[in-house]
Coordinates of C-alpha atoms and ligand atoms in Angstrom, one line a residue:
X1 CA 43.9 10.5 20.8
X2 CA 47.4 10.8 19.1
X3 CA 47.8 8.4 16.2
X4 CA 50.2 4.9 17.1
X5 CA 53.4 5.8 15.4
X6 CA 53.8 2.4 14.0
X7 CA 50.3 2.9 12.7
X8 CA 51.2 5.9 11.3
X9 CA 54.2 4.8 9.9
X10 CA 52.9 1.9 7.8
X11 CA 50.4 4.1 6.5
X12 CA 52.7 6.2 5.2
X13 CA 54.8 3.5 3.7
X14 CA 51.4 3.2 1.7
X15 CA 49.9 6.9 1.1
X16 CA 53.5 8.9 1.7
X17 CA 52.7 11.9 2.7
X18 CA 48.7 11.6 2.6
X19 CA 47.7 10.8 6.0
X20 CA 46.5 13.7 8.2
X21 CA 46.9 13.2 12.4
X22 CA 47.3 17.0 13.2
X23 CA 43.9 17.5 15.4
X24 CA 43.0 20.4 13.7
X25 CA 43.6 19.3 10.1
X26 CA 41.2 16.3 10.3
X27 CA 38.1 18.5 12.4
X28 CA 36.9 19.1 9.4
X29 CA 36.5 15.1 8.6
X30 CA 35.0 13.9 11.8
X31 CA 31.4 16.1 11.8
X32 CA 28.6 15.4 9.3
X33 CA 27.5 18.6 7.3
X34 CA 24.4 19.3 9.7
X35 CA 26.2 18.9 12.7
X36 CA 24.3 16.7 14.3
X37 CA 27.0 13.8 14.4
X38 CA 30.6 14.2 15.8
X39 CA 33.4 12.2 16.1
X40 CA 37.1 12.2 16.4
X41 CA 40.0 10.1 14.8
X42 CA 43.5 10.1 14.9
X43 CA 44.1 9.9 11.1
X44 CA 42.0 10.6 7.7
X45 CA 43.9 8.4 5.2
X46 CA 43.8 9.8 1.3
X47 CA 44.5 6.7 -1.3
X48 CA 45.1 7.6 -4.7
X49 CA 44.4 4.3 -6.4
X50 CA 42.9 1.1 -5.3
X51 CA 46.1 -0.3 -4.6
X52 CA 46.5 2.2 -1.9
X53 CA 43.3 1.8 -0.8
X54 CA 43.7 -2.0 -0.4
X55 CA 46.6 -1.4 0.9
X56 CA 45.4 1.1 3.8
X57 CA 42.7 -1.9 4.5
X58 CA 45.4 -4.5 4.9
X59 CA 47.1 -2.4 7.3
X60 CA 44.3 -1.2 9.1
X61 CA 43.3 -5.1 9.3
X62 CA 46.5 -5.9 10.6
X63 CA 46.9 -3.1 13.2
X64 CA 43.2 -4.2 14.5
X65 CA 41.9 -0.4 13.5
X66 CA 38.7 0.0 12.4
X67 CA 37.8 1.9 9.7
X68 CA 35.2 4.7 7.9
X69 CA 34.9 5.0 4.1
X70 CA 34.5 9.2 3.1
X71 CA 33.4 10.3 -0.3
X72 CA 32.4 13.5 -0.3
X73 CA 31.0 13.5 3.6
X74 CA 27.7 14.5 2.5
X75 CA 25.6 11.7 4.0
X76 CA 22.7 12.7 6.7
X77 CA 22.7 9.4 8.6
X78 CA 26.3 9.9 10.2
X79 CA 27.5 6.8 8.2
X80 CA 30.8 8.6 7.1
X81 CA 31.7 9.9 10.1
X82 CA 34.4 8.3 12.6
X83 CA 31.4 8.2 15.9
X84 CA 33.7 5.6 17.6
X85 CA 37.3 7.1 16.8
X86 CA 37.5 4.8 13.3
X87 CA 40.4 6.0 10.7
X88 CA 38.9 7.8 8.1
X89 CA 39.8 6.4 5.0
X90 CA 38.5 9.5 2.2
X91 CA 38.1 8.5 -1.4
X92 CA 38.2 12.0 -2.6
X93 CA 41.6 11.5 -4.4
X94 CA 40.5 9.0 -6.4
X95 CA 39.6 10.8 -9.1
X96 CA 39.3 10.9 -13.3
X97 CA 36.9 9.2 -15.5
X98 CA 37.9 7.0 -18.2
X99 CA 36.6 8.1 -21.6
X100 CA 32.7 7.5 -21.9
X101 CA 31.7 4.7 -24.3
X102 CA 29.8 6.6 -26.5
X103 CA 28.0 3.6 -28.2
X104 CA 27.2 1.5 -25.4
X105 CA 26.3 4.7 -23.0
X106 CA 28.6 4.1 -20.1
X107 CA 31.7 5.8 -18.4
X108 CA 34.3 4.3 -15.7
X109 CA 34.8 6.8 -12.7
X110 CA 37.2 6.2 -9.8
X111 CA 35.0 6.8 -6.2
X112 CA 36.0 10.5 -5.8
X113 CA 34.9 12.1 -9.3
X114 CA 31.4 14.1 -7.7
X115 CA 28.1 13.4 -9.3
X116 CA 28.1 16.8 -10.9
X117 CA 31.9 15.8 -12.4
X118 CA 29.7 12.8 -14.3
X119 CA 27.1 14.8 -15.2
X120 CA 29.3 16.6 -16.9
X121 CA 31.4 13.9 -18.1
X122 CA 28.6 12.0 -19.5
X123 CA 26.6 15.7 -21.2
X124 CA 30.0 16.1 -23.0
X125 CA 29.7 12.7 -24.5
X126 CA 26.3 13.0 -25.7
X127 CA 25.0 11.5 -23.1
X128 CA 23.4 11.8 -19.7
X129 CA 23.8 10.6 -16.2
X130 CA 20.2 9.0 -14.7
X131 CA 20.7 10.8 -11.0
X132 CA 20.4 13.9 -9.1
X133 CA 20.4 15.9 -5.9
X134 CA 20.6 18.8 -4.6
X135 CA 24.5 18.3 -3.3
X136 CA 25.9 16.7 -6.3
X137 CA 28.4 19.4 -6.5
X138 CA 30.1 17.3 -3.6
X139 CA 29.0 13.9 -3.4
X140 CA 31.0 11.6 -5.0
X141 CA 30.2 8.6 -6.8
X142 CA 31.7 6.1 -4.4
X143 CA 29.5 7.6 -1.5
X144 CA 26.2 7.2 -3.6
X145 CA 27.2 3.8 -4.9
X146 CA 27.8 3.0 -1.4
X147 CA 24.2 4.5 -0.2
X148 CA 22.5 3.7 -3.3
X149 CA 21.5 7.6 -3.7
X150 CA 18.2 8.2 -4.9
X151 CA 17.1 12.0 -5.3
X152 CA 14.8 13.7 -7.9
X153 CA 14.9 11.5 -10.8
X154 CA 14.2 8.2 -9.3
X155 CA 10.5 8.3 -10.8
X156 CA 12.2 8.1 -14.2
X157 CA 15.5 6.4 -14.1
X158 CA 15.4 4.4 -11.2
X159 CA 17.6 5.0 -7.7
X160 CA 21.7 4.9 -8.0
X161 CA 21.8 1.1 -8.0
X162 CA 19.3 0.7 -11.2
X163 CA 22.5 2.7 -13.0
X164 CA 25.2 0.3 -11.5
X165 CA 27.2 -1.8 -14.1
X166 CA 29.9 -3.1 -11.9
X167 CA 32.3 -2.4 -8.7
X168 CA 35.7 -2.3 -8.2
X169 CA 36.1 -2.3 -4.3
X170 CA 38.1 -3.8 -1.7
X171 CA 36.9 -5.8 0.8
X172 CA 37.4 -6.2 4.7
X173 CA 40.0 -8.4 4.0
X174 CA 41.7 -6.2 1.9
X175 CA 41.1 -8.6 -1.5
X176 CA 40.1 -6.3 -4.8
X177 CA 37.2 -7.2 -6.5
X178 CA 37.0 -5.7 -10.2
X179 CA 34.2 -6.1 -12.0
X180 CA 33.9 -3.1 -15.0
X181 CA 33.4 -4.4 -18.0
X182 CA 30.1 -3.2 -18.2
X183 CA 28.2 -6.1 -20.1
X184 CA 24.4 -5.2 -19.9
X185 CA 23.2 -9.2 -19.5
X186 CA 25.8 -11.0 -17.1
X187 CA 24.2 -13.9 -15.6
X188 CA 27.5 -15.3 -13.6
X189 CA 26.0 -15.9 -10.3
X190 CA 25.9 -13.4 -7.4
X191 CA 25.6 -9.6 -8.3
X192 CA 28.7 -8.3 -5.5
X193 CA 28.3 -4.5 -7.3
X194 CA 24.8 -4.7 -6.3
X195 CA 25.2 -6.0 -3.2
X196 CA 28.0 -3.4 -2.0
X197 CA 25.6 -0.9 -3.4
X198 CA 23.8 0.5 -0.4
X199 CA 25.6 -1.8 2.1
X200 CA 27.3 1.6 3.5
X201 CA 31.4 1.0 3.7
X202 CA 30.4 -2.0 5.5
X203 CA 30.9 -4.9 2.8
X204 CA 33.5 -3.1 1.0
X205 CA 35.2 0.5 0.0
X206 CA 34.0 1.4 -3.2
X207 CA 37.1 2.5 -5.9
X208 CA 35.5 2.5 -8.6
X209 CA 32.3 1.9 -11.0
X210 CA 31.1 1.9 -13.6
X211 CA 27.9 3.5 -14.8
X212 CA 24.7 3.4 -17.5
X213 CA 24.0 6.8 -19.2
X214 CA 20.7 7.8 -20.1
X215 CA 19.9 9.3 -23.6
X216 CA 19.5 13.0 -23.1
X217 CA 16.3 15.1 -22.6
X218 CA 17.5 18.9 -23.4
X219 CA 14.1 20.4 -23.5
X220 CA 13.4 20.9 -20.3
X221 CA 10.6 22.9 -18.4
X222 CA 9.3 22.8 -14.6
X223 CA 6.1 24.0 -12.6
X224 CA 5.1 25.3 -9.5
X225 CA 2.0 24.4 -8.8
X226 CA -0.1 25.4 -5.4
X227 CA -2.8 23.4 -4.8
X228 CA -5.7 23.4 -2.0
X229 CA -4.9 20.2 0.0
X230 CA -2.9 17.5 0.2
X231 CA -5.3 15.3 -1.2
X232 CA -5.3 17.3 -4.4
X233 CA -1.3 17.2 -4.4
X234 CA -1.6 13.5 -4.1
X235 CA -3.9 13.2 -6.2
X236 CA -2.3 15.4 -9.0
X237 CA 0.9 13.9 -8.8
X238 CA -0.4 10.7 -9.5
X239 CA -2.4 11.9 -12.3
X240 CA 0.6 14.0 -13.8
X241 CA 3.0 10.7 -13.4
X242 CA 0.3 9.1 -15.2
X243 CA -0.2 11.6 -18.1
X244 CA 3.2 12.5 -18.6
X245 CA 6.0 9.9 -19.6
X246 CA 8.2 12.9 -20.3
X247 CA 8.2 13.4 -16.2
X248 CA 11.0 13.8 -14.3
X249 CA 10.9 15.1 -10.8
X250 CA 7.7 15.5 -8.8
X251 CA 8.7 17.1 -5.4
X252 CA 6.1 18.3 -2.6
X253 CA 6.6 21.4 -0.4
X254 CA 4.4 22.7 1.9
X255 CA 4.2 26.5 2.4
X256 CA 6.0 26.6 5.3
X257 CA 9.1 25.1 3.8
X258 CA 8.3 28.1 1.1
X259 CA 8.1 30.6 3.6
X260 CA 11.2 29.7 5.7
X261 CA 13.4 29.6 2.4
X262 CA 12.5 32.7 1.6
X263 CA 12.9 34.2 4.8
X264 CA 16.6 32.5 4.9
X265 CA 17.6 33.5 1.6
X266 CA 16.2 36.9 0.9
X267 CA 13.4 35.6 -2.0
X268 CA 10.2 36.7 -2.9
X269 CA 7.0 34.2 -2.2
X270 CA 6.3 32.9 -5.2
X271 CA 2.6 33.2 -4.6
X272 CA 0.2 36.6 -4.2
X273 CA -2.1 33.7 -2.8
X274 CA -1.0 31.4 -0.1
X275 CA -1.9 27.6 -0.6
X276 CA -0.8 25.3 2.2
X277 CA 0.5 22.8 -0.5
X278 CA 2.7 22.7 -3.6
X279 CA 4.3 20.5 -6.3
X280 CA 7.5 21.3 -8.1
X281 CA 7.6 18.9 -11.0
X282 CA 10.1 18.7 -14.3
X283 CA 9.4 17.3 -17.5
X284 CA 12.8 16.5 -19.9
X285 CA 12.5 15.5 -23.6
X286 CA 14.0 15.9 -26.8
X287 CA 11.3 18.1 -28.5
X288 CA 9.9 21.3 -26.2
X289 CA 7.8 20.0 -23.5
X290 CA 5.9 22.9 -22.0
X291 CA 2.4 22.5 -24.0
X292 CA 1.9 18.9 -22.7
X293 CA 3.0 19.9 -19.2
X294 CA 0.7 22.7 -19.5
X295 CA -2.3 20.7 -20.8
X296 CA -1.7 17.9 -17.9
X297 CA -1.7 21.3 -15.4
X298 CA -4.7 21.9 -16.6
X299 CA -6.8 18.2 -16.6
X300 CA -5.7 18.6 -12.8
X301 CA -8.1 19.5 -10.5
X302 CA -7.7 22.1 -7.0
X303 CA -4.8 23.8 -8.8
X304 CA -4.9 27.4 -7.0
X305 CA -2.4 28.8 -9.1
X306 CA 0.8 27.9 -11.2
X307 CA 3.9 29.5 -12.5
X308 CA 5.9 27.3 -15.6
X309 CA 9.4 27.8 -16.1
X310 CA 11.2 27.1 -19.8
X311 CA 14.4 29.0 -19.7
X312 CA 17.0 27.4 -17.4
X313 CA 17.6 30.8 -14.6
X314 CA 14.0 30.4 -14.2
X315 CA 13.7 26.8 -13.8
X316 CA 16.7 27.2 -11.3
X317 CA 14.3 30.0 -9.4
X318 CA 11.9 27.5 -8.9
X319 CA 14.1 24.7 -7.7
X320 CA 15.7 27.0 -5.3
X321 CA 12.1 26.9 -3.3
X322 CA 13.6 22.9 -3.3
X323 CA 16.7 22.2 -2.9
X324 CA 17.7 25.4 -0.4
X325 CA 15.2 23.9 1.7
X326 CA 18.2 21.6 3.2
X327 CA 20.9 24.6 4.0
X328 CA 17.3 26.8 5.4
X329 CA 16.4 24.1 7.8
X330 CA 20.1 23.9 9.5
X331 CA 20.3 27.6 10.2
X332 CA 17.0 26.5 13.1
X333 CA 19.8 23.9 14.6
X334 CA 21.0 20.4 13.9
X335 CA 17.7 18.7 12.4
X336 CA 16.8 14.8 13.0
X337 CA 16.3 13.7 9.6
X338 CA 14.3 11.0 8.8
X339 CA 14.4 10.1 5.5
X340 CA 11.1 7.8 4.9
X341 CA 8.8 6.1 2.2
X342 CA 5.3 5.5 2.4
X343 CA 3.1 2.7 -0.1
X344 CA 1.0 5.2 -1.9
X345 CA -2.4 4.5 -0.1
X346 CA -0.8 5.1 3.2
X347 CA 0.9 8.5 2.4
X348 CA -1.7 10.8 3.2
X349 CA -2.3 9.4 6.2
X350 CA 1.1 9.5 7.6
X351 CA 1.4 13.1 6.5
X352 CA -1.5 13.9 8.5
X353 CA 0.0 12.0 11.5
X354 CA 3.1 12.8 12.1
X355 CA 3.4 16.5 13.7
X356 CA 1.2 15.5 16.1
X357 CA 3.2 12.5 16.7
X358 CA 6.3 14.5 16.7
X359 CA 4.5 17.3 19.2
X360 CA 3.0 14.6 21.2
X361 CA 6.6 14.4 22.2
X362 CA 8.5 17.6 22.5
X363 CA 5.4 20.1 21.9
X364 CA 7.7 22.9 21.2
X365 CA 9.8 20.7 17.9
X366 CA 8.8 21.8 14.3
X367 CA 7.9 19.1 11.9
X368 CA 8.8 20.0 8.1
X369 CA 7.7 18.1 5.5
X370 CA 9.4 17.8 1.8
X371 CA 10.2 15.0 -0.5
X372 CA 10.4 13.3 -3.6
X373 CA 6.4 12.3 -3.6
X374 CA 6.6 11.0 -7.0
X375 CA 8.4 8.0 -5.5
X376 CA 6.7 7.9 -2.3
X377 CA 9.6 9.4 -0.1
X378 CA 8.9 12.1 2.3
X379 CA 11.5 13.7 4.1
X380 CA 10.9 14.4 7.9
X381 CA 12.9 16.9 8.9
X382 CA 12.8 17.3 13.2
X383 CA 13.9 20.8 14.7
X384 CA 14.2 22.0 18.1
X385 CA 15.4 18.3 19.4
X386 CA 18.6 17.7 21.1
X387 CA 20.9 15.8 19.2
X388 CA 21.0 12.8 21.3
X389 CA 17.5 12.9 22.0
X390 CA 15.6 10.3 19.9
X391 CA 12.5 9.8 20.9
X392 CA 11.0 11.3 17.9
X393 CA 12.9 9.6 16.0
X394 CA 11.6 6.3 17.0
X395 CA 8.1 6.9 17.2
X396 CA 7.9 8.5 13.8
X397 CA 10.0 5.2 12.6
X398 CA 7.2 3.3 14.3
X399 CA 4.8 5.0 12.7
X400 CA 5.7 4.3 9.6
X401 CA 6.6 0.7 10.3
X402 CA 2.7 0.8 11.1
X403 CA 1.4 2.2 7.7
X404 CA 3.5 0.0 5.5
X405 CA 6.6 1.7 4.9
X406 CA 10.3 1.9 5.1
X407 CA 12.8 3.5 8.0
X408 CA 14.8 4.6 5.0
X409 CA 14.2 5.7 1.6
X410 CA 17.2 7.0 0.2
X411 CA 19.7 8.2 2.7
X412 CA 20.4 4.7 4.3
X413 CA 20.7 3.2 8.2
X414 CA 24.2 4.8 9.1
X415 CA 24.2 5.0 13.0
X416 CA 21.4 7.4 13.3
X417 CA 18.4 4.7 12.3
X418 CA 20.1 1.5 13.0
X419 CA 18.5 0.5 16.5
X420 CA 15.4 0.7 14.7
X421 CA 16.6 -1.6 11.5
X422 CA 13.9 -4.1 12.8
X423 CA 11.3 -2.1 11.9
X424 CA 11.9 -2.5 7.9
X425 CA 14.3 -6.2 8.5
X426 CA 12.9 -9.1 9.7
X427 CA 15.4 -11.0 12.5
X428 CA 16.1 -13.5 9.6
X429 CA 17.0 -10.6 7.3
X430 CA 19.6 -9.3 9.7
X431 CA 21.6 -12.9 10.5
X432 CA 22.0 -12.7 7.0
X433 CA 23.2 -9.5 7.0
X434 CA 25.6 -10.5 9.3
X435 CA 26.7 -13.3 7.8
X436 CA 27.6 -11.3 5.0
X437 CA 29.3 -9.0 6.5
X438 CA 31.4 -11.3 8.1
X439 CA 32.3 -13.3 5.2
X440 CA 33.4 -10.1 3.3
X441 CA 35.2 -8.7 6.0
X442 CA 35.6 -10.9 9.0
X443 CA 37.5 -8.8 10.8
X444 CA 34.9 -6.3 11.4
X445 CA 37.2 -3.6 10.5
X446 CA 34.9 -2.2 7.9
X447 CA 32.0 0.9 9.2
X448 CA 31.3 -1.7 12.2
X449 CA 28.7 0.7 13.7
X450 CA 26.5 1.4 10.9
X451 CA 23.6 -0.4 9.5
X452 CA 23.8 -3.7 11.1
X453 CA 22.9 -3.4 14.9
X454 CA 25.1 -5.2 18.0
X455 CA 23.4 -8.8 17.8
Ligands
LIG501 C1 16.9 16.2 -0.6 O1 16.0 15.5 -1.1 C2 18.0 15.4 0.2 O2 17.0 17.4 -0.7 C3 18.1 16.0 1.7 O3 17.7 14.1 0.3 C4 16.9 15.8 2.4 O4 17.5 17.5 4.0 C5 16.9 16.5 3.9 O5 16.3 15.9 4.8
LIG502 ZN1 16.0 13.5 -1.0

């Protein structure tokens, strides 16, 4: 539908020239990166500052227009995608760091500087940034402050939250709330950054944050390790995140993940012998790891075979078996992803479960399994499904309600998960939620169809 020209108008009086309406110009904002979700809008709005921003909300408020908050439109829950024709408000202008406080171990970035941009930011200073995943090359930081990101470092540094100092953001009713100063101990009633962390563009839009560094780990070095069951995996991981306070990543793949990566992407099987389970796991320190990561290898038991990387091309071989496992997965079609998290004693059991609760279903879906099992987040990934079919969605949500867990580990509610919020929320839990939300933006212009569902 063609933009309202007073709409468009006024948002020009804020952006100038940085609103998009042509139909083909702003495709490329209204589909998530798997293709399972699809919307349509008749403008993606690019602020340059948080005035802007603010000003965009006000305007958006006043015209009645709903809107979407875009970092880096990496999400898998279409949560930054305009589903129901919303203006797409992208933060990916709102760039630049301020320089990192090298004594107290913290930087400033507005919401568009990518997690790879800190990374850097914060290695340059000395210093190191807490997460990581696999697209950090185009998330930005206001989308995983929004989402509360987790991804391969949780197990050591704690999920995108646990680095969160302070917000700036505007709310639904277009107010500015700043909040940087990045004192450690703050006890002045309500934490807002920590409540618009992983509230999903519904609360507020994210401008900017500010963030704790870690100290730095140089020495680095990762394993592949096959093992004979998933009991042994299990069971080594816990005995490796035990043994090793030095670990950083313990990821599980199963062989057919292995396989279909290296079909995909041309690479050789890392294996002569085929186990039906493995663990990709990192250890970072100051001093050279590798003999205590090879001495806790070897205290594990029903290790088939390993392979230990030092040098960092080789470490990135191994990871590739990982973190290509996304992109491999798409080229079958657009997968249901459903990002869950199991309480340790029930994590076998659901891995046993859930292809045949998936194939119970649609007999002719694949189920592949992958995740950060260190933390206790497996990734169900769903192909062979139509998009809008989500019957496998909810039973596997159910399933996992069941055993103890969560509907969403790291990836958040978005629309694809949020019929099923009462499976992790009790009913009191949600009115509060939506008492929130309306008090911080009672308009409801703000994501109104993710996370919280219709009352
Ligand atoms: C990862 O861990 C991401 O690689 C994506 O969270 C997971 O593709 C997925 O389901
Ligand atoms: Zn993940």
């Amino acid at each position: 539908m063609p933009i309202d020209p007073t709409l468009a108008f006024r948002l020009r009086e804020v952006v100038g020239a940085q609103v998009l309406v042509d139909p083909e110009l702003v495709a490329s904002y209204t589909a998530d990166w798997t293709g399972r979700f699809r919307g349509h809008t008749a403008a993606v709005v690019f602020p340059a500052s948080t005035e802007e921003a603010a000003g965009v909300v006000q305007v958006c408020r006043e015209s009645g227009v709903a809107i979407v908050p875009q970092g880096g439109n990496t999400g898998l829950v279409g949560g930054g995608v305009p589903l129901h024709g919303e203006v797409v408000l992208n933060m990916g202008r709102l760039g630049g760091s301020e320089p990192v406080d090298r004594a107290g171990g913290q930087v400033t970035a507005g919401a568009g500087v990518t997690l790879a941009g800190i990374q850097e930011v914060a290695a340059e200073s000395g210093w190191s940034y807490g997460v990581d995943f696999s697209s950090r090359a185009s998330a930005t930081t206001g989308g995983s402050v929004a989402t509360n990101a987790g991804g391969i470092r949780v197990l050591r540094y704690g999920d995108t939250r646990a680095q969160l100092l302070g917000v700036e953001a505007v709310l639904g009713t277009g107010a500015v709330i700043s909040h940087l100063a990045g004192l450690v101990k703050d006890n002045t009633g309500y934490d807002l950054s920590g409540l618009i962390c992983g509230s999903e563009g519904t609360l507020a839009v994210v401008t900017r944050v500010r963030l704790r560094l870690v100290p730095p780990a140089p020495e680095r070095a990762a394993a592949l390790i096959a093992l004979r069951n998933l009991d042994a995996a299990l069971g080594t991981a816990a005995v490796l995140r035990r043994s090793l306070p030095q670990l950083e990543a313990c990821e599980i793949i199963f062989t057919p993940g292995i396989d279909l990566v290296c079909s995909v992407f041309g690479l050789r099987r890392p294996f002569l012998r085929p186990s039906p389970v493995n663990l990709l796991i990192e250890v970072a320190d100051r001093v050279d790891p590798t003999d205590i990561l090879i001495e806790a290898i070897g205290s594990a038991e029903h290790v088939i075979d390993t392979i230990v990387a030092t040098d960092s091309p080789r470490r990135a071989e191994l990871w590739r078996y990982r973190e290509e496992l996304t992109a491999a997965i798409n080229t079958l079609g657009p997968p249901h992803k459903l990002d869950v998290t199991l309480p340790t004693t029930s994590l076998a059991g659901f891995i046993d479960a859930v292809p045949d609760v998936v194939s119970t279903i649609e007999p002719t879906a694949s189920t592949w399994l992958f995740g950060h099992v260190g933390d206790g987040n497996i990734h169900v990934n769903v192909t062979g499904l139509r998009t809008d079919d989500d019957r496998v969605d909810g039973a596997v949500f159910e399933l996992v309600a069941r055993l103890g867990g969560s509907i969403s580990a790291e990836h958040g509610i978005g629309s694809a998960k949020r019929r099923w919020l009462h499976l992790s929320r009790s009913a009191a839990e949600q009115t509060a939620f939506r008492a929130l939300k309306r008090a911080l933006d009672p308009d409801g212009i703000l994501n109104p169809h993710v996370l919280i569902p219709d009352a």
